[in-house]
């Protein structure tokens, strides 16, 4: 399965964990884990919320097209 988001990488860059993110956005840890492994994708609304929490632009959470 291709990678569509960089949530896991950005969390690592910011020194945050998926557990921290799940607590901040009030989502189950397993849901956030599936986003981090690209098994499923967050909604666009959630992507923007995650970006705001991490103080980055939402596009930084997405993989660049090759």
PDB file of C-alpha atoms in Angstrom:
ATOM      1  CA  UNK A   1       0.000   0.000   0.000  1.00  0.00           C
ATOM      2  CA  UNK A   2       1.419   3.410  -0.907  1.00  0.00           C
ATOM      3  CA  UNK A   3       2.101   6.022   1.725  1.00  0.00           C
ATOM      4  CA  UNK A   4      -0.188   9.007   1.463  1.00  0.00           C
ATOM      5  CA  UNK A   5       0.621  10.816   4.670  1.00  0.00           C
ATOM      6  CA  UNK A   6       3.703  11.667   6.713  1.00  0.00           C
ATOM      7  CA  UNK A   7       2.001  11.797  10.119  1.00  0.00           C
ATOM      8  CA  UNK A   8       4.405   9.299  11.687  1.00  0.00           C
ATOM      9  CA  UNK A   9       7.494  11.096  10.348  1.00  0.00           C
ATOM     10  CA  UNK A  10       6.263  14.536  11.393  1.00  0.00           C
ATOM     11  CA  UNK A  11       5.393  13.308  14.885  1.00  0.00           C
ATOM     12  CA  UNK A  12       8.956  11.980  15.189  1.00  0.00           C
ATOM     13  CA  UNK A  13      10.399  15.251  13.881  1.00  0.00           C
ATOM     14  CA  UNK A  14       8.392  17.150  16.499  1.00  0.00           C
ATOM     15  CA  UNK A  15       9.278  14.739  19.308  1.00  0.00           C
ATOM     16  CA  UNK A  16       5.650  13.660  19.735  1.00  0.00           C
ATOM     17  CA  UNK A  17       4.052  10.222  19.882  1.00  0.00           C
ATOM     18  CA  UNK A  18       0.930   8.774  18.337  1.00  0.00           C
ATOM     19  CA  UNK A  19      -0.400   8.388  21.893  1.00  0.00           C
ATOM     20  CA  UNK A  20       0.061  12.127  22.434  1.00  0.00           C
ATOM     21  CA  UNK A  21      -1.767  12.840  19.169  1.00  0.00           C
ATOM     22  CA  UNK A  22      -4.654  10.519  20.019  1.00  0.00           C
ATOM     23  CA  UNK A  23      -5.108  12.319  23.346  1.00  0.00           C
ATOM     24  CA  UNK A  24      -5.003  15.769  21.710  1.00  0.00           C
ATOM     25  CA  UNK A  25      -7.636  14.955  19.094  1.00  0.00           C
ATOM     26  CA  UNK A  26      -9.720  12.624  21.267  1.00  0.00           C
ATOM     27  CA  UNK A  27      -9.383   9.625  18.944  1.00  0.00           C
ATOM     28  CA  UNK A  28      -8.619   6.017  19.772  1.00  0.00           C
ATOM     29  CA  UNK A  29      -4.906   5.108  19.760  1.00  0.00           C
ATOM     30  CA  UNK A  30      -5.579   2.352  17.233  1.00  0.00           C
ATOM     31  CA  UNK A  31      -7.112   4.846  14.795  1.00  0.00           C
ATOM     32  CA  UNK A  32      -4.088   7.147  15.009  1.00  0.00           C
ATOM     33  CA  UNK A  33      -1.809   4.141  14.677  1.00  0.00           C
ATOM     34  CA  UNK A  34      -3.556   3.154  11.446  1.00  0.00           C
ATOM     35  CA  UNK A  35      -3.059   6.689  10.122  1.00  0.00           C
ATOM     36  CA  UNK A  36       0.639   6.504  11.039  1.00  0.00           C
ATOM     37  CA  UNK A  37       1.065   3.229   9.154  1.00  0.00           C
ATOM     38  CA  UNK A  38      -1.067   4.471   6.237  1.00  0.00           C
ATOM     39  CA  UNK A  39      -3.558   1.616   6.691  1.00  0.00           C
ATOM     40  CA  UNK A  40      -6.218   4.319   6.587  1.00  0.00           C
ATOM     41  CA  UNK A  41      -6.305   8.075   6.157  1.00  0.00           C
ATOM     42  CA  UNK A  42      -7.729  10.858   8.317  1.00  0.00           C
ATOM     43  CA  UNK A  43     -10.373  13.163   6.890  1.00  0.00           C
ATOM     44  CA  UNK A  44      -9.204  16.464   5.434  1.00  0.00           C
ATOM     45  CA  UNK A  45     -10.717  18.246   8.420  1.00  0.00           C
ATOM     46  CA  UNK A  46      -8.703  16.033  10.782  1.00  0.00           C
ATOM     47  CA  UNK A  47      -5.547  16.511   8.707  1.00  0.00           C
ATOM     48  CA  UNK A  48      -5.857  20.278   9.172  1.00  0.00           C
ATOM     49  CA  UNK A  49      -6.482  19.820  12.900  1.00  0.00           C
ATOM     50  CA  UNK A  50      -3.356  17.639  13.214  1.00  0.00           C
ATOM     51  CA  UNK A  51      -1.320  20.206  11.294  1.00  0.00           C
ATOM     52  CA  UNK A  52      -2.521  22.967  13.604  1.00  0.00           C
ATOM     53  CA  UNK A  53      -1.537  20.931  16.673  1.00  0.00           C
ATOM     54  CA  UNK A  54       1.906  20.299  15.215  1.00  0.00           C
ATOM     55  CA  UNK A  55       2.275  23.944  14.128  1.00  0.00           C
ATOM     56  CA  UNK A  56       2.863  23.106  10.477  1.00  0.00           C
ATOM     57  CA  UNK A  57       1.006  23.523   7.194  1.00  0.00           C
ATOM     58  CA  UNK A  58      -1.322  20.656   6.320  1.00  0.00           C
ATOM     59  CA  UNK A  59       0.549  19.973   3.066  1.00  0.00           C
ATOM     60  CA  UNK A  60       3.589  19.012   5.135  1.00  0.00           C
ATOM     61  CA  UNK A  61       1.604  15.983   6.323  1.00  0.00           C
ATOM     62  CA  UNK A  62       1.128  14.702   2.786  1.00  0.00           C
ATOM     63  CA  UNK A  63       3.554  12.765   0.621  1.00  0.00           C
ATOM     64  CA  UNK A  64       4.837  14.583  -2.429  1.00  0.00           C
ATOM     65  CA  UNK A  65       3.821  13.124  -5.740  1.00  0.00           C
ATOM     66  CA  UNK A  66       6.630  11.643  -7.766  1.00  0.00           C
TER      67      UNK A  66
END
